[in-house]
Each structure stands twice: as C-alpha cells, then as structure tokens.
Short mmCIF file of C-alpha atoms in Angstrom, two decimals:
data_model
loop_
_atom_site.label_atom_id
_atom_site.label_comp_id
_atom_site.label_asym_id
_atom_site.label_seq_id
_atom_site.Cartn_x
_atom_site.Cartn_y
_atom_site.Cartn_z
CA MET A 1 -9.65 -105.78 198.46
CA LEU A 2 -6.66 -107.29 196.70
CA ARG A 3 -5.02 -110.19 198.45
CA SER A 4 -1.99 -109.09 200.44
CA ARG A 5 0.24 -111.40 198.39
CA ARG A 6 -0.32 -109.17 195.35
CA ARG A 7 0.66 -106.06 197.25
CA HIS A 8 4.16 -107.24 197.97
CA ARG A 9 5.43 -108.35 194.60
CA PRO A 10 4.17 -107.13 191.23
CA GLN A 11 5.57 -110.08 189.30
CA THR A 12 7.04 -113.53 189.66
CA LEU A 13 10.42 -114.54 190.88
CA GLY A 14 12.85 -112.91 188.46
CA ALA A 15 14.55 -116.22 187.83
CA LEU A 16 11.35 -117.50 186.27
CA ARG A 17 12.30 -115.35 183.29
CA ALA A 18 14.84 -118.08 182.56
CA LEU A 19 11.84 -119.88 181.09
CA GLY A 20 9.97 -116.80 179.90
CA ILE A 21 7.34 -117.06 182.62
CA ILE A 22 5.44 -113.81 183.14
CA LEU A 23 2.84 -112.17 185.38
CA GLY A 24 1.07 -113.80 188.31
CA GLY A 25 1.98 -113.74 191.99
CA THR A 26 4.05 -116.90 192.08
CA CYS A 27 7.14 -116.96 194.27
CA GLY A 28 6.87 -113.36 195.35
CA LEU A 29 7.32 -111.52 198.61
CA GLY A 30 4.10 -112.72 200.21
CA GLY A 31 2.14 -111.23 203.14
CA SER A 32 4.92 -109.55 205.12
CA ALA A 33 5.34 -105.86 204.29
CA ARG A 34 2.11 -105.13 206.12
CA ALA A 35 2.04 -101.37 205.59
CA ALA A 36 0.39 -101.80 202.19
CA GLU A 37 -1.93 -104.63 203.15
CA GLU A 38 -4.97 -102.73 204.38
CA GLY A 39 -6.02 -100.01 201.92
CA GLN A 40 -3.66 -97.70 200.11
CA GLY A 41 0.11 -97.92 200.28
CA MET A 42 3.38 -98.26 198.41
CA ILE A 43 5.86 -101.13 198.09
CA ALA A 44 9.44 -100.98 196.83
CA GLY A 45 11.95 -103.78 196.58
CA ALA A 46 14.96 -105.40 194.97
CA GLU A 47 15.76 -108.97 194.02
CA LEU A 48 18.86 -110.80 192.83
CA ALA A 49 18.47 -114.14 191.07
CA MET A 50 21.07 -116.50 189.63
CA ALA A 51 20.07 -118.92 186.86
CA SER A 52 21.99 -121.64 185.05
CA ALA A 53 20.66 -120.59 181.62
CA TYR A 54 18.28 -118.16 179.95
CA TYR A 55 15.82 -119.13 177.23
CA TYR A 56 13.32 -116.67 175.80
CA ARG A 57 10.21 -118.23 174.25
CA GLY A 58 12.29 -121.26 173.31
CA GLU A 59 15.20 -119.31 171.85
CA ASP A 60 18.68 -119.93 173.23
CA ILE A 61 19.89 -116.68 174.81
CA PHE A 62 22.38 -117.88 177.45
CA ASP A 63 22.38 -121.67 177.07
CA GLY A 64 24.42 -123.28 179.83
CA THR A 65 25.74 -119.89 180.92
CA LEU A 66 25.43 -118.84 184.55
CA ASN A 67 23.79 -115.42 184.64
CA LEU A 68 22.58 -112.86 187.16
CA GLN A 69 19.03 -111.52 186.94
CA PRO A 70 18.55 -108.44 189.16
CA THR A 71 15.16 -106.78 189.60
CA LEU A 72 13.94 -103.45 190.99
CA TRP A 73 10.22 -102.82 191.45
CA LEU A 74 7.87 -100.17 192.74
CA GLY A 75 4.15 -100.60 193.34
CA TRP A 76 1.23 -98.44 194.44
CA ALA A 77 -1.73 -100.16 196.11
CA PHE A 78 -5.22 -98.67 196.17
CA GLU A 79 -8.47 -100.00 197.61
CA ARG A 80 -9.22 -102.35 194.70
CA ALA A 81 -6.32 -101.82 192.31
CA GLU A 82 -2.53 -101.80 192.06
CA LEU A 83 -0.05 -100.16 189.71
CA ALA A 84 3.47 -101.56 189.42
CA ALA A 85 6.69 -100.87 187.54
CA GLU A 86 9.56 -103.35 187.30
CA LEU A 87 13.06 -103.09 185.88
CA TRP A 88 14.69 -106.48 185.21
CA GLY A 89 17.99 -107.49 183.65
CA ALA A 90 19.92 -110.60 182.58
CA PHE A 91 23.73 -110.50 182.57
CA PRO A 92 25.95 -113.52 181.72
CA LEU A 93 28.88 -114.09 184.07
CA HIS A 94 31.16 -115.78 181.50
CA ASP A 95 31.47 -116.32 177.73
CA ARG A 96 30.64 -112.64 177.33
CA GLN A 97 32.56 -112.22 174.08
CA ARG A 98 30.77 -115.18 172.50
CA LEU A 99 27.43 -113.83 173.69
CA ARG A 100 28.10 -110.26 172.59
CA PRO A 101 25.16 -110.07 170.09
CA VAL A 102 22.57 -110.90 172.76
CA ARG A 103 24.14 -110.15 176.13
CA ASP A 104 22.96 -107.77 178.85
CA GLU A 105 19.21 -107.63 178.32
CA VAL A 106 17.14 -105.06 180.25
CA ASP A 107 13.33 -105.19 180.47
CA LEU A 108 10.87 -102.57 181.72
CA THR A 109 7.41 -103.81 182.70
CA LEU A 110 4.40 -101.65 183.55
CA GLN A 111 1.42 -103.47 185.03
CA ALA A 112 -2.04 -102.73 186.46
CA THR A 113 -4.06 -105.15 188.58
CA ILE A 114 -7.70 -104.82 189.64
CA ALA A 115 -9.88 -106.87 191.96
CA ALA A 116 -12.83 -107.96 189.83
CA SER A 117 -14.36 -109.67 192.88
CA GLU A 118 -13.33 -110.90 196.31
CA ARG A 119 -11.55 -113.87 194.70
CA LEU A 120 -10.67 -112.83 191.15
CA GLU A 121 -7.86 -110.48 190.07
CA LEU A 122 -7.21 -109.31 186.52
CA SER A 123 -3.89 -107.91 185.28
CA ALA A 124 -2.75 -106.11 182.14
CA GLY A 125 0.59 -104.61 181.24
CA LEU A 126 3.28 -103.78 178.72
CA LEU A 127 6.83 -105.13 178.52
CA LEU A 128 9.66 -103.29 176.74
CA SER A 129 12.80 -105.39 176.20
CA PHE A 130 16.17 -103.76 175.39
CA VAL A 131 19.41 -105.41 174.25
CA PRO A 132 21.94 -102.52 174.20
CA ALA A 133 24.59 -104.52 172.33
CA ASP A 134 22.56 -104.84 169.12
CA GLY A 135 21.30 -101.25 169.02
CA ALA A 136 17.86 -102.34 167.81
CA ASP A 137 14.52 -100.87 168.85
CA PRO A 138 12.99 -102.39 172.01
CA PHE A 139 10.95 -105.55 171.67
CA THR A 140 7.44 -105.04 173.04
CA GLU A 141 4.81 -107.41 174.43
CA ALA A 142 1.29 -106.93 175.76
CA LEU A 143 0.65 -108.87 178.98
CA VAL A 144 -2.65 -110.11 180.41
CA GLY A 145 -3.35 -112.36 183.37
CA ALA A 146 -5.91 -113.59 185.87
CA SER A 147 -5.63 -115.06 189.37
CA LEU A 148 -8.44 -116.92 191.13
CA ASP A 149 -8.35 -117.44 194.90
CA LEU A 150 -9.72 -120.91 195.68
CA GLY A 151 -9.52 -120.54 199.45
CA ALA A 152 -7.38 -122.34 202.05
CA GLY A 153 -4.29 -120.70 200.55
CA PHE A 154 -4.77 -122.17 197.07
CA SER A 155 -4.99 -120.16 193.86
CA VAL A 156 -4.84 -120.69 190.10
CA GLU A 157 -3.15 -118.25 187.75
CA VAL A 158 -3.30 -117.89 183.97
CA ALA A 159 -1.25 -115.41 181.91
CA ALA A 160 -0.39 -114.62 178.31
CA ALA A 161 2.11 -112.42 176.48
CA VAL A 162 1.50 -111.28 172.91
CA ALA A 163 4.35 -109.87 170.82
CA LEU A 164 3.56 -106.54 169.16
CA GLU A 165 6.24 -106.77 166.45
CA SER A 166 5.88 -107.72 162.78
CA GLU A 167 6.88 -111.30 163.64
CA THR A 168 4.06 -111.85 166.10
CA GLY A 169 3.96 -114.60 168.65
CA ILE A 170 2.17 -115.62 171.80
CA HIS A 171 3.19 -117.21 175.10
CA VAL A 172 0.61 -118.78 177.43
CA GLN A 173 1.12 -120.20 180.91
CA ALA A 174 -0.98 -121.50 183.79
CA GLY A 175 -0.52 -123.16 187.14
CA PRO A 176 -1.63 -123.60 190.75
CA ALA A 177 -0.05 -122.03 193.83
CA TRP A 178 -0.38 -122.50 197.57
CA THR A 179 0.51 -120.02 200.29
CA GLY A 180 0.56 -120.81 204.01
CA ALA A 181 1.78 -119.21 207.23
CA LEU A 182 4.64 -120.78 209.17
CA GLY A 183 4.24 -119.25 212.59
CA SER A 184 3.68 -115.52 212.99
CA ALA A 185 6.64 -114.25 210.97
CA PHE A 186 7.13 -116.64 208.05
CA GLU A 187 5.17 -117.59 204.95
CA LEU A 188 5.77 -120.41 202.46
CA GLU A 189 4.62 -120.36 198.85
CA LEU A 190 4.72 -123.36 196.50
CA ALA A 191 3.84 -123.14 192.82
CA ALA A 192 3.85 -125.14 189.59
CA THR A 193 3.68 -123.64 186.11
CA VAL A 194 3.31 -125.04 182.60
CA GLY A 195 3.66 -122.82 179.54
CA GLY A 196 4.14 -122.84 175.81
CA SER A 197 5.00 -120.40 173.04
CA ARG A 198 4.46 -119.98 169.34
CA TYR A 199 6.99 -117.51 167.94
CA ARG A 200 8.57 -116.66 164.60
CA GLY A 201 6.35 -119.05 162.63
CA GLU A 202 7.47 -122.18 164.49
CA ASP A 203 5.11 -125.11 163.93
CA ALA A 204 5.41 -126.54 167.44
CA ALA A 205 5.05 -124.72 170.74
CA PHE A 206 8.03 -124.52 173.08
CA THR A 207 6.86 -126.13 176.31
CA GLU A 208 8.28 -125.39 179.73
CA LEU A 209 7.56 -126.76 183.20
CA ALA A 210 8.57 -125.15 186.48
CA LEU A 211 8.34 -125.90 190.20
CA SER A 212 9.12 -123.11 192.64
CA ALA A 213 9.19 -122.39 196.36
CA ALA A 214 9.58 -119.15 198.29
CA LEU A 215 10.06 -118.53 202.00
CA THR A 216 9.25 -115.02 203.22
CA ALA A 217 10.14 -113.49 206.59
CA ASP A 218 8.43 -110.48 208.18
CA LEU A 219 11.32 -108.36 209.46
CA GLY A 220 9.13 -105.73 211.10
CA ALA A 221 8.88 -101.98 210.41
CA GLY A 222 7.33 -102.76 207.01
CA PHE A 223 10.30 -104.82 205.75
CA ALA A 224 10.11 -108.32 204.27
CA ALA A 225 12.84 -110.65 202.99
CA SER A 226 12.41 -113.66 200.72
CA MET A 227 14.45 -116.63 199.52
CA SER A 228 13.23 -118.52 196.44
CA ALA A 229 14.24 -121.56 194.43
CA LEU A 230 13.13 -122.73 190.99
CA TYR A 231 13.52 -125.90 188.97
CA GLY A 232 12.61 -125.50 185.32
CA TYR A 233 12.57 -128.10 182.56
CA SER A 234 11.87 -127.88 178.83
CA PRO A 235 10.78 -131.16 177.21
CA ALA A 236 11.29 -129.61 173.77
CA THR A 237 14.98 -128.83 174.35
CA ARG A 238 15.62 -131.27 177.23
CA ARG A 239 17.12 -128.41 179.22
CA GLN A 240 17.07 -128.21 183.01
CA ILE A 241 17.24 -124.69 184.44
CA PRO A 242 17.67 -124.36 188.21
CA ALA A 243 17.68 -120.90 189.76
CA VAL A 244 17.81 -119.26 193.20
CA SER A 245 16.80 -115.80 194.35
CA VAL A 246 16.91 -113.44 197.35
CA ALA A 247 14.78 -110.33 197.72
CA LEU A 248 14.11 -107.45 200.11
CA ALA A 249 11.05 -105.18 200.10
CA ARG A 250 9.52 -102.43 202.21
CA GLY A 251 5.94 -101.21 202.40
CA TRP A 252 4.65 -97.83 203.51
#
C-alpha cells in the first residue's frame, strides 16, 4: 500500500520549482484527505504559490521578480499504484515587458508511482514545458524518482530529470523529510533538498539548497488544506529564493 502522504499530492510544493526541484512528496498535502487513503480513490486539488524569483536549472528566468505559481492536479490511487496529472504555471507580477521573451510558462506533468515494497516507492513521468510568448515547441523532460520510508515519520527521496532535446542535460536532487501528526487534525512536514544540474554544456553544475515546511489541516468530508514555506539558496549564483504556498485538496 502506498503511504497516505503520496495519495494527497502528486508532486512537491509548486514554489519548489523556483529552484527546479521535481518529483518526491516533499511539502505536499499530507495525510488528510482520507477518502483515498485506504485502497482506491481519487484526489483533486489546487495550489497557489508566490516566489521571489524563478530559476530553471541555473538559468535566470525571473531573477528578483515576484511571481505567482499556480498548480492544478488530479490523481488516481489504486491498491499499489498511483497516476497523477499536474498543470503548473509561472507568471511574473511586474517587469512583464522586459520579461516578454520568457514570461508566462506553463508545464504539464504526467506521473506514475508504484509501491515496490512496503517502504519503497518508485516514480516515473514526463514533463512538457510551454512558453507561449516564444512560440517554440514544448521543452520535454523524463522524470524518475524513488522514496524510501525509514520509519518514525522519516523518509529519503531521490529524483532526476533528463532533458529530451538536442541540447541534453540532467538535474539530480536528494534529501530527507519528516512527517508527524500534531493532534488529530494537523500534520507537519519538514524537508531539506540539495540538487544540481548540468545543462547546455556547462562545465560546472548549478547547485541549489532548500529547506521547506508544510502544515496540513484535515477539514473533514475528504477536504484538506495546507500552508507551506520554502527557503532556497543557490551557492553558484548567491541567490536567496523564499516562497510561500497555500493549497486545498479533496479526496473521494
């Protein structure tokens, strides 16, 4: 059986995209939409994140520009597997004329997760990234990941994204997470992530570090709400990227 945390959020906090972080269960809507927890079920939700900047694999997209990152997701949970679809966007709130060549990105992610054992989950997916302003074909990445439950609320997650374009690249990330109950209706999740990328023939990897926290409330009737915060830092660019997020989900 997949851990309930997986059933409530197919990907990470949308604001983690400010650092290019992908896959895993970090900072999601954890164990609250109980309808999908035992056996088959469906989960749908929406999230709105605000980030101080947006870097993609080390490339400056919205440097120092406040931007909104909304997310819609839909997941189907089976006995030992889950299918999920996520639509994510990044929209700068100012300097839009200056950012015209790269503004308003929209990503579609399709992901499958299976329980390889009682403690190990494996994920694979495909990401299609669109930038309507430039009229180019979508940028595509293959996604793979693994999550190991260590017990006592602790887990370790590893993920990678491989570009499928002519200018290939790879992004790898890993980190621990802890999830614990706060009373009968709340859950706290803390996570740390380190990642690096090698894109467009760059000699050195772009390194990013992130600390995140999420508080989830069980609202009853299958509903769950979450508030999340992220602090990201890139030693390579000396950029700090704080972000906050709110989300609402329902399970059936």
